[in-house]
Amino acid sequence: MEVSATAASHPVEEAALAVGGMTCASCVAQVEKALRSVPGVEASQVNLARGSAAVRFDPQRTDPGTIASAISAAGYTAVPEEPGIAAGNVEAERIQRQAMEARAWLRRAVAGILLWAPVEITHWVLRLVDSAHHGGAATDHVWMAWLTLATGTAAIVYVGRAFYRSAFHALRRGTSNMDTLIAMGATVAYVYSLIAFSGYRLGRWQTLPDLYFMEATGLLALISLGHWLEARARQSAGSAIHELLELAPAVALRLRAASTAAENRRGAAPEGKEFDEVPVAQLHVGDLVLVRPGDRVPIDGVVVDGRSTIDESMLTGEAMPVLRSLGDQVIGGTVNHDGWLVIRVTQTGGSTALAQIVKLVERAQSSKPPVQKLADRIAAVFVPVVILIALVTGVGWYAWGASHDWEAARTWAMLAKSVCSVLIIACPCALGLAVPAAVMVGTGRGAQRGILIRDVDALQKAERIDTVVLDKTGTLTAGKPVVVDVVSLNGFPREQVLAWAAAAERYSEHPLAKSIVAQAREEQLSVPEPQSFSSEAGFGVSAQIDGRTVLVGNEALLERAGSNGAEAPGSARGIAAADLAAQTVVHVALKNAEGPVIPVGLIHLSDSIKEDSAAAVAELHRMGLRTVLLTGDRRASAEAIARQVGIDDVRAEVKPSEKADAIRSLQAPARSAARHHVAMVGDGINDAPALATADLGIAIGSGSDVAKETGDIILVSGSLRGIAISIRLSRATMRTIRQNLLFAFLYNVLAIPLAALGLLNPLIAAAAMALSDVTVIGNALLLRRRKLD
C-alpha cells in the first residue's frame, strides 16, 4: 500500500530497505503503519515477495537509519541498502538471508514430518486392523494417545517455536499476523486434546474422545513445509535482480599510470603493460581498464584502444555480438569475445547502465496496482476478523451440541476441530503474495529481454493499448541519415552550398545537422565559423556567416523569412524524386540585410529503415493494433516510409510542439465516441511531450542512456520487436495477477465456511493453506514459460 502525503517544495530522497520477518499481508500493513508514524516519510511501498520497502522521505526530518529503527520497533528487521549496482552486497546478503530462512523452515518441516508421519501411518494401520478384526468398532489404544501426546509436545516446542515467537511479538505490539492464527490453531488442537485425554484418564469419559495431537503436529509440519516451498519459490521469482547483479565483475584490471593506451600500437595486444587487479568499486572516472578476450566488461566506458566484438545480450536481449572499436561505448556486464580492449571509465557506481537497469527493475517490483492496495487494506483487518469468526464458530458449536443433547466429549471435539480449521485455513498469505509474485516475475522476464518496465501502472496501461504511434527518425529508421545529393540553385557552386550549410549547422544537435557537417568534413571543405546561431524547433536554423544570414531548414523556414521562390530549373523535379525515394530535403538559402531570401541549394539525405521495422509493424497488426506514423518530415517522404513498412496512417509535417496535440486527437477522435488507448514509441528525448501525453510511452533506448529515457517502458535494444513483446508480457502478467487474486479471494471465501461447518479436518486445512501460497507463486512462475515472440 502506498503511503502518500502532500508534495513538499523541498527535495526528497529515496531509500530502499531490506525488511525481514514479514510472513503475510497483515505484516505488510504493520510495516506500512510503522512507516506512516515516522515524521518526514512522504510515501512508501512494501513488497512482501521481495522482503523490501521503498521509501521517499524528507532528509531534513528523517534518515534511513531512523526509518529502519521504526520498522525494527514494530517487530521486524530492517537494513538500509544502496540502490542499483551498489546494492550488490546488500542483495547478496538478502539472498543469503532468504537461503538461511529456507533452510530453517526445511529443518522444521523435516522434524515435524518425522514426528508426525510415522504416528499418522500407525494410526491408520490400527484403524484398518480394528475394522478387519472388530467389525469396524474402534478400540481405545491408550498407548497411542501417549505417543501422540509426546510427539505433539515435541512439535509444539521445536517446530512451533518460530510461530509462537512471531505471534508473541505481534501481541506485544497490540497486533496480529498469520503466525497468530497458526499459533492459536495449534494451541486449540493441543490444549483441547490434553484436556480431553486428562478427562479420560480421570474417568470423566467412558471412551477415549477424538484427540488432535497428531493434527497439531501435522499442521505445524505441513505449514513449515509450505513456508520452505514458498521461500524457494520467492527466491526463484526474485532472481532477476540477482542475475543482473551477477553480471558485473567484482574486479577490474586497471592500467598503471606508465601503461597508457597511447603507448600501445593499434591492433597489437598490450603485452608487457602493467596493471593492478582492483575492486570495481575503487575505479574512478578517467581510469584506464584492460578487458581481455572472454572477460566481462567491468564498468561503463569508451574504447580508447583495441577492437573486439561484444555480446550485449544481457542488456539488449539481442544475441548477435556487435563490433566495438576506438571511440565506441561499452557497458559493464557485457562480454568481450575475441579481442582485447582498453577502455576509459565514464560512469561508476549507481550511474552505470546496469545500475540504472537494476534500479528500474527494483522500482517496478516494488510498485502495486490499485487492486493490490485494496487487498492490503482487507488483509490489515483480516486476522482480527478471522479470530472473531473462530470465536463465533466455537460458540455456535457449543450451542448446537447443547441443543442436540450431545455428550460433552463430542461437543468439545467438534468445537476444537472447527475453530482450529478456521484459524489455520484463513491465513492471508496468498492474498499478500498474489500480486508481487506476478510483478516480480513479469518485470524480471522483461529485463532479461531488454525491456524495462518502470512500474505496474505501465503493465496495466500496456494491456489496454489499441493504437501504436511511431516516430520516424531513430525509431523506424536507423537515426543516422547520410547526405546522398547536393543540388545547387540560382548558380551557386555545390561546394559553397554544402560549406554554408555545414557552418550554419555546426552547433546543432539534430541528426540531419550532424550528417551535413560530417559530409563537409569528408569532402575536406573549408567550413567557416558562424558569428551567431539560432535554432527554431520544427523549422531549422539560421546563422551569421561572413556578414550574410544563412538559413538551413525546411521549406516553411524560407517562406517565413520571405523567400522569392527563385529556383534552378529542374529543382522541383529533384524534390519530388527525393520524396518518392523517402529522402529528406533540406533547403539552404541566403538573406541579405535588406534583400529577399535567395534559395541557394537543396541537400538530400536518406535514413535507412531498420531491418526489423516491417516485421515489427506486421506483428502489431496480427495483434489487432492500429499503427500510425507521426513525424515532422514532409508528407511525401513520410508516406513513402509508411508504405515500405506497412503503417496504417500517417501524420506528417507535425512540429515537436504539436505532437502532444496529435496524440490527444488520436485518443479522442472527434467523430468517435469510443476512446482509444494510444502508445507512443519515440526516442525518449525529442518526443518527451508526446510520450508523456500518450496512455503509454515506449522509449527506444540504448545501454548508455537508460537513465535519460522518459518512457513508461524502455526498449534497451532499440528493436521495434520489443513493442509487441512488451504488450504481450503486460497482458500475460496482468492476467496472472487477476488469476492469483481471484484464487486468493475465492480460497478464503469458500474455505472459511467449510471449516466453520466442521467439514474440514485441521490437517487438511493446514495442507490447503500451505498449498494456496505455493499455488499463487507457482502460477506467477509460469510467466517464465509464456511465449512472447
Coordinates of C-alpha atoms in Angstrom, one line a residue, residues 71-497:
I71 CA 10.4 -0.9 11.4
S72 CA 12.5 -2.7 14.0
A73 CA 10.4 -1.3 16.8
A74 CA 7.4 -2.8 15.1
G75 CA 8.9 -6.2 15.5
Y76 CA 10.6 -6.7 12.1
T77 CA 14.2 -6.4 11.0
A78 CA 15.2 -3.6 8.6
V79 CA 18.6 -2.8 6.9
P80 CA 19.0 0.3 4.7
E81 CA 20.5 -0.6 1.3
E82 CA 22.0 1.3 -1.6
P83 CA 20.0 1.3 -4.9
G84 CA 21.3 -0.1 -8.1
I85 CA 24.7 -1.7 -8.6
A86 CA 25.9 -0.5 -5.2
A87 CA 23.3 -2.8 -3.7
G88 CA 25.2 -5.9 -4.8
N89 CA 26.5 -6.7 -1.3
V90 CA 23.1 -6.0 0.2
E91 CA 21.4 -8.1 -2.4
A92 CA 23.8 -10.9 -1.7
E93 CA 23.0 -10.6 2.0
R94 CA 19.3 -10.6 1.2
I95 CA 19.8 -13.8 -0.8
Q96 CA 21.8 -15.3 2.0
R97 CA 19.1 -14.4 4.5
Q98 CA 16.5 -16.0 2.3
A99 CA 18.6 -19.1 1.9
M100 CA 19.1 -19.3 5.7
E101 CA 15.4 -18.8 6.2
A102 CA 14.6 -21.5 3.7
R103 CA 17.0 -23.9 5.4
A104 CA 15.5 -23.1 8.8
W105 CA 12.0 -23.9 7.5
L106 CA 13.3 -27.1 5.9
R107 CA 14.7 -28.2 9.2
R108 CA 11.4 -27.6 11.0
A109 CA 9.5 -29.3 8.2
V110 CA 11.7 -32.4 8.4
A111 CA 11.5 -32.5 12.1
G112 CA 7.7 -32.1 12.0
I113 CA 7.2 -34.8 9.4
L114 CA 9.4 -37.2 11.3
L115 CA 7.3 -36.6 14.4
W116 CA 4.0 -36.7 12.5
A117 CA 4.2 -39.1 9.6
P118 CA 5.1 -42.4 11.4
V119 CA 2.5 -41.8 14.0
E120 CA -0.1 -40.9 11.4
I121 CA 0.7 -44.1 9.5
T122 CA 0.5 -46.1 12.6
H123 CA -2.9 -44.6 13.5
W124 CA -4.4 -45.6 10.1
V125 CA -2.9 -49.1 10.3
L126 CA -4.6 -49.5 13.7
R127 CA -7.9 -48.2 12.2
L128 CA -7.6 -50.8 9.4
V129 CA -6.8 -53.6 11.9
D130 CA -9.8 -52.6 14.1
S131 CA -12.0 -52.5 11.1
A132 CA -10.9 -56.0 10.0
H133 CA -10.9 -57.7 13.4
H134 CA -13.6 -55.9 15.4
G135 CA -16.3 -55.3 12.9
G136 CA -15.4 -51.7 12.5
A137 CA -15.7 -50.9 16.2
A138 CA -12.9 -48.6 17.3
T139 CA -10.6 -49.7 20.1
D140 CA -9.1 -47.4 22.7
H141 CA -5.3 -47.5 22.2
V142 CA -4.2 -45.6 25.2
W143 CA -0.5 -46.2 24.3
M144 CA -1.2 -44.5 21.0
A145 CA -2.6 -41.5 22.9
W146 CA 0.5 -41.3 25.0
L147 CA 2.6 -41.5 21.8
T148 CA 0.7 -38.7 20.1
L149 CA 1.0 -36.6 23.2
A150 CA 4.8 -37.0 23.2
T151 CA 5.2 -36.2 19.5
G152 CA 2.7 -33.3 19.7
T153 CA 4.6 -31.8 22.6
A154 CA 7.9 -32.1 20.8
A155 CA 6.4 -30.5 17.7
I156 CA 4.9 -27.6 19.7
V157 CA 8.2 -26.9 21.4
Y158 CA 10.6 -27.2 18.4
V159 CA 8.6 -26.7 15.2
G160 CA 6.1 -24.3 16.7
R161 CA 8.6 -22.1 18.4
A162 CA 9.0 -19.8 15.4
F163 CA 5.2 -19.3 15.1
Y164 CA 4.8 -18.7 18.8
R165 CA 7.7 -16.2 18.9
S166 CA 6.3 -14.2 16.0
A167 CA 2.8 -14.3 17.4
F168 CA 4.1 -13.1 20.8
H169 CA 5.9 -10.2 19.2
A170 CA 2.8 -9.2 17.4
L171 CA 0.7 -9.4 20.6
R172 CA 3.2 -7.2 22.4
R173 CA 2.6 -4.6 19.7
G174 CA -1.2 -5.0 20.0
T175 CA -1.4 -6.5 16.5
S176 CA -1.8 -9.9 14.9
N177 CA -0.4 -11.7 11.9
M178 CA -0.5 -15.0 10.1
D179 CA 1.6 -16.7 12.8
T180 CA -1.1 -15.6 15.3
L181 CA -3.6 -17.8 13.5
I182 CA -1.2 -20.7 13.2
A183 CA -0.2 -20.5 16.9
M184 CA -3.8 -20.2 18.0
G185 CA -4.8 -23.1 15.8
A186 CA -2.1 -25.4 17.0
T187 CA -2.8 -24.4 20.6
V188 CA -6.5 -25.0 20.3
A189 CA -5.8 -28.5 18.9
Y190 CA -3.2 -29.3 21.5
V191 CA -4.9 -27.9 24.6
Y192 CA -8.2 -29.5 23.8
S193 CA -6.5 -32.8 23.3
L194 CA -4.6 -32.5 26.5
I195 CA -7.8 -31.7 28.5
A196 CA -9.8 -34.5 26.8
F197 CA -7.1 -37.1 27.4
S198 CA -6.7 -36.0 31.0
G199 CA -10.5 -36.2 31.4
Y200 CA -10.5 -39.8 30.0
R201 CA -7.7 -40.8 32.4
L202 CA -9.6 -39.3 35.3
G203 CA -12.7 -41.3 34.3
R204 CA -14.8 -38.4 33.1
W205 CA -15.4 -40.1 29.6
Q206 CA -16.4 -43.7 29.1
T207 CA -14.4 -43.9 25.8
L208 CA -11.3 -42.2 24.6
P209 CA -12.5 -39.0 22.8
D210 CA -11.1 -37.8 19.5
L211 CA -7.7 -36.3 20.1
Y212 CA -5.9 -33.8 17.8
F213 CA -2.3 -34.1 19.0
M214 CA -1.5 -35.6 15.6
E215 CA -3.3 -32.8 13.8
A216 CA -1.3 -30.2 15.8
T217 CA 1.9 -31.9 14.8
G218 CA 0.8 -32.4 11.2
L219 CA -0.3 -28.8 10.7
L220 CA 2.9 -27.4 12.0
A221 CA 4.9 -29.8 9.8
L222 CA 2.8 -29.1 6.7
I223 CA 2.8 -25.3 7.2
S224 CA 6.6 -25.4 7.7
L225 CA 6.9 -27.4 4.5
G226 CA 4.7 -24.8 2.8
H227 CA 6.9 -22.0 4.1
W228 CA 10.0 -23.8 2.7
L229 CA 8.4 -24.2 -0.7
E230 CA 7.3 -20.6 -0.6
A231 CA 10.8 -19.4 0.3
R232 CA 12.3 -21.3 -2.5
A233 CA 9.6 -20.0 -4.9
R234 CA 10.2 -16.4 -3.7
Q235 CA 13.9 -16.8 -4.4
S236 CA 13.1 -18.1 -7.9
A237 CA 10.6 -15.3 -8.5
G238 CA 13.0 -12.6 -7.4
S239 CA 16.1 -14.0 -9.2
A240 CA 16.1 -11.3 -11.9
I241 CA 17.9 -8.7 -9.9
H242 CA 20.3 -11.2 -8.6
E243 CA 21.1 -12.4 -12.1
L244 CA 21.6 -8.8 -13.2
L245 CA 24.0 -8.1 -10.4
E246 CA 26.0 -11.2 -11.0
L247 CA 26.8 -9.8 -14.5
A248 CA 29.0 -7.2 -13.0
P249 CA 32.5 -8.4 -12.3
A250 CA 33.9 -7.8 -8.8
V251 CA 37.4 -6.9 -10.0
A252 CA 38.9 -5.0 -12.9
L253 CA 42.4 -4.8 -14.5
R254 CA 43.4 -1.1 -14.1
L255 CA 46.4 0.0 -16.1
R256 CA 49.1 1.8 -14.2
A257 CA 50.0 5.3 -15.0
A258 CA 53.0 4.3 -17.1
S259 CA 50.9 1.9 -19.1
T260 CA 48.7 4.3 -21.0
A261 CA 46.8 3.3 -24.1
A262 CA 48.8 5.9 -26.1
E263 CA 51.8 3.6 -25.8
N264 CA 50.0 0.7 -27.4
R265 CA 50.1 0.2 -31.2
R266 CA 46.7 -0.1 -32.8
G267 CA 45.7 -3.7 -33.1
A268 CA 48.6 -5.1 -31.0
A269 CA 48.0 -6.8 -27.7
P270 CA 49.2 -4.8 -24.7
E271 CA 51.9 -7.2 -23.8
G272 CA 54.3 -6.1 -21.1
K273 CA 51.9 -3.4 -19.8
E274 CA 51.5 -3.3 -16.1
F275 CA 48.1 -3.4 -14.4
D276 CA 46.6 -3.9 -11.0
E277 CA 43.7 -6.1 -10.1
V278 CA 41.4 -3.8 -8.1
P279 CA 37.8 -4.0 -6.9
V280 CA 35.4 -2.4 -9.4
A281 CA 34.2 -0.2 -6.5
Q282 CA 37.6 1.5 -6.5
L283 CA 37.5 2.6 -10.1
H284 CA 37.1 6.3 -10.9
V285 CA 36.0 8.2 -14.0
G286 CA 39.0 8.5 -16.3
D287 CA 40.8 5.3 -15.2
L288 CA 42.0 3.1 -18.0
V289 CA 40.9 -0.6 -17.7
L290 CA 42.1 -3.6 -19.7
V291 CA 39.5 -6.1 -20.9
R292 CA 40.9 -9.4 -22.1
P293 CA 39.1 -11.7 -24.5
G294 CA 36.5 -13.8 -22.7
D295 CA 36.2 -11.3 -19.8
R296 CA 33.2 -9.3 -18.9
V297 CA 33.5 -5.6 -19.3
P298 CA 33.7 -4.4 -15.6
I299 CA 32.2 -1.0 -16.0
D300 CA 30.8 1.6 -18.4
G301 CA 33.5 3.3 -20.6
V302 CA 34.6 4.3 -24.0
V303 CA 37.1 2.3 -26.1
V304 CA 40.5 4.1 -26.4
D305 CA 42.4 1.2 -27.9
G306 CA 41.8 -2.2 -29.3
R307 CA 39.0 -3.8 -31.3
S308 CA 36.6 -6.6 -30.5
T309 CA 33.1 -8.0 -30.7
I310 CA 30.9 -7.6 -27.6
D311 CA 28.0 -9.8 -26.6
E312 CA 25.4 -7.3 -25.3
S313 CA 22.5 -9.8 -25.0
M314 CA 22.3 -9.3 -21.2
L315 CA 21.5 -5.7 -21.8
T316 CA 19.5 -5.7 -25.1
G317 CA 18.2 -9.2 -25.4
E318 CA 19.9 -9.4 -28.9
A319 CA 22.0 -12.4 -29.4
M320 CA 24.2 -11.1 -32.2
P321 CA 27.5 -9.7 -31.0
V322 CA 28.4 -6.1 -32.1
L323 CA 31.8 -4.7 -33.1
R324 CA 33.3 -2.1 -30.8
S325 CA 36.5 -0.1 -31.6
L326 CA 38.1 3.3 -31.0
G327 CA 35.5 5.8 -29.7
D328 CA 32.7 3.3 -29.1
Q329 CA 30.9 3.0 -25.8
V330 CA 30.9 -0.3 -23.9
I331 CA 28.6 -1.3 -21.0
G332 CA 29.6 -3.0 -17.8
G333 CA 28.4 -6.6 -17.6
T334 CA 28.7 -7.3 -21.4
V335 CA 31.1 -10.0 -22.6
N336 CA 34.2 -9.3 -24.6
H337 CA 34.6 -12.0 -27.3
D338 CA 37.7 -12.2 -29.4
G339 CA 40.0 -9.2 -28.9
W340 CA 41.4 -7.0 -26.2
L341 CA 40.2 -3.6 -25.3
V342 CA 41.4 -0.7 -23.3
I343 CA 38.5 1.5 -22.1
R344 CA 38.4 4.8 -20.3
V345 CA 35.9 4.7 -17.4
T346 CA 33.0 7.1 -18.0
Q347 CA 30.4 6.0 -15.3
T348 CA 30.8 4.5 -11.9
G349 CA 28.6 3.3 -9.0
G350 CA 24.9 4.0 -9.4
S351 CA 25.4 5.9 -12.6
T352 CA 26.2 2.9 -14.8
A353 CA 23.7 1.5 -17.2
L354 CA 23.5 -1.8 -15.3
A355 CA 22.8 0.1 -12.1
Q356 CA 20.1 2.1 -13.8
I357 CA 18.5 -1.1 -15.1
V358 CA 18.6 -2.7 -11.6
K359 CA 17.1 0.4 -10.1
L360 CA 14.3 0.4 -12.6
V361 CA 13.6 -3.3 -12.0
E362 CA 13.6 -2.8 -8.2
R363 CA 11.2 0.1 -8.6
A364 CA 8.9 -1.9 -10.8
Q365 CA 8.9 -4.9 -8.5
S366 CA 8.0 -2.7 -5.5
S367 CA 5.1 -1.0 -7.2
K368 CA 1.5 -2.0 -6.6
P369 CA -1.7 -1.7 -8.7
P370 CA -4.9 -0.3 -7.0
V371 CA -6.3 -3.8 -6.7
Q372 CA -3.3 -4.8 -4.5
K373 CA -3.7 -1.8 -2.3
L374 CA -7.3 -2.8 -1.8
A375 CA -6.2 -6.3 -0.9
D376 CA -3.7 -4.9 1.6
R377 CA -6.4 -2.9 3.3
I378 CA -8.5 -6.0 3.5
A379 CA -5.6 -8.0 4.9
A380 CA -4.9 -5.4 7.6
V381 CA -8.2 -6.3 9.3
F382 CA -8.4 -9.9 8.1
V383 CA -6.7 -11.6 11.0
P384 CA -8.9 -10.0 13.7
V385 CA -12.0 -10.8 11.6
V386 CA -10.9 -14.4 11.4
I387 CA -10.3 -14.6 15.1
L388 CA -13.8 -13.3 15.6
I389 CA -15.2 -15.9 13.1
A390 CA -13.4 -18.6 15.1
L391 CA -15.0 -17.4 18.4
V392 CA -18.4 -17.3 16.8
T393 CA -17.8 -20.8 15.4
G394 CA -16.8 -22.1 18.8
V395 CA -19.9 -20.6 20.5
G396 CA -22.1 -21.9 17.7
W397 CA -20.9 -25.5 18.0
Y398 CA -21.2 -25.4 21.8
A399 CA -24.8 -24.2 21.5
W400 CA -25.6 -26.8 18.8
G401 CA -24.2 -29.6 20.9
A402 CA -26.2 -28.5 23.9
S403 CA -29.4 -28.2 21.9
H404 CA -29.0 -31.7 20.5
D405 CA -28.0 -33.3 23.8
W406 CA -24.6 -34.3 22.5
E407 CA -22.2 -35.7 25.1
A408 CA -19.6 -33.2 26.2
A409 CA -16.7 -35.0 24.6
R410 CA -18.4 -34.9 21.2
T411 CA -19.3 -31.2 21.5
W412 CA -15.8 -30.1 22.5
A413 CA -14.3 -32.3 19.8
M414 CA -16.3 -30.6 17.1
L415 CA -15.8 -27.2 18.6
A416 CA -12.0 -27.7 18.7
K417 CA -11.9 -29.2 15.2
S418 CA -13.9 -26.3 13.6
V419 CA -12.1 -23.5 15.5
C420 CA -8.7 -24.9 14.7
S421 CA -9.6 -25.3 11.0
V422 CA -10.9 -21.8 10.7
L423 CA -7.8 -20.3 12.3
I424 CA -5.5 -22.3 10.1
I425 CA -7.1 -22.2 6.7
A426 CA -7.9 -18.4 6.7
C427 CA -4.2 -17.3 6.8
P428 CA -3.9 -14.4 4.3
C429 CA -0.5 -15.4 2.8
A430 CA -1.9 -16.0 -0.7
L431 CA -3.6 -12.6 -0.7
G432 CA -0.3 -10.8 0.1
L433 CA 1.7 -12.8 -2.5
A434 CA -0.7 -12.8 -5.4
V435 CA 0.4 -9.5 -7.0
P436 CA 4.0 -9.0 -6.0
A437 CA 5.0 -12.5 -7.2
A438 CA 3.5 -11.9 -10.6
V439 CA 5.0 -8.4 -10.9
M440 CA 8.4 -9.7 -9.9
V441 CA 8.4 -12.5 -12.5
G442 CA 6.9 -10.3 -15.2
T443 CA 9.3 -7.4 -14.8
G444 CA 12.3 -9.7 -14.4
R445 CA 11.4 -11.6 -17.6
G446 CA 11.2 -8.2 -19.4
A447 CA 14.6 -7.1 -18.1
Q448 CA 16.1 -10.3 -19.4
R449 CA 14.7 -9.4 -22.9
G450 CA 16.0 -5.8 -22.8
I451 CA 12.5 -4.5 -21.9
L452 CA 12.5 -2.2 -18.8
I453 CA 9.1 -1.7 -17.2
R454 CA 9.0 1.3 -14.8
D455 CA 6.1 0.2 -12.6
V456 CA 3.0 -1.9 -12.5
D457 CA 0.9 1.0 -13.9
A458 CA 2.8 0.6 -17.1
L459 CA 1.7 -3.0 -17.2
Q460 CA -1.9 -2.0 -16.8
K461 CA -1.6 0.6 -19.5
A462 CA 0.1 -1.7 -22.0
E463 CA -2.5 -4.4 -21.9
R464 CA -5.2 -1.9 -23.0
I465 CA -3.4 -0.4 -25.9
D466 CA -5.2 -0.5 -29.3
T467 CA -3.2 2.1 -31.2
V468 CA 0.6 2.4 -31.6
V469 CA 2.1 5.7 -32.8
L470 CA 5.7 5.5 -34.1
D471 CA 8.2 8.3 -34.6
K472 CA 10.3 8.0 -37.7
T473 CA 13.9 9.1 -37.2
G474 CA 15.7 6.7 -34.8
T475 CA 12.6 4.6 -34.3
L476 CA 11.5 3.2 -37.7
T477 CA 14.8 4.3 -39.2
A478 CA 18.4 3.9 -38.0
G479 CA 18.6 7.5 -37.0
K480 CA 21.8 8.1 -38.9
P481 CA 21.0 9.9 -42.1
V482 CA 23.6 10.4 -44.8
V483 CA 23.9 13.0 -47.5
V484 CA 23.1 11.5 -50.9
D485 CA 23.0 14.6 -53.1
V486 CA 23.6 18.3 -53.0
V487 CA 21.7 20.3 -55.6
S488 CA 22.8 23.9 -56.3
L489 CA 20.3 26.6 -57.1
N490 CA 20.5 30.0 -58.8
G491 CA 24.0 29.5 -60.0
F492 CA 25.7 29.0 -56.6
P493 CA 28.6 26.3 -56.5
R494 CA 27.7 23.0 -54.9
E495 CA 30.7 23.1 -52.6
Q496 CA 29.8 26.5 -51.4
V497 CA 26.2 25.4 -50.6

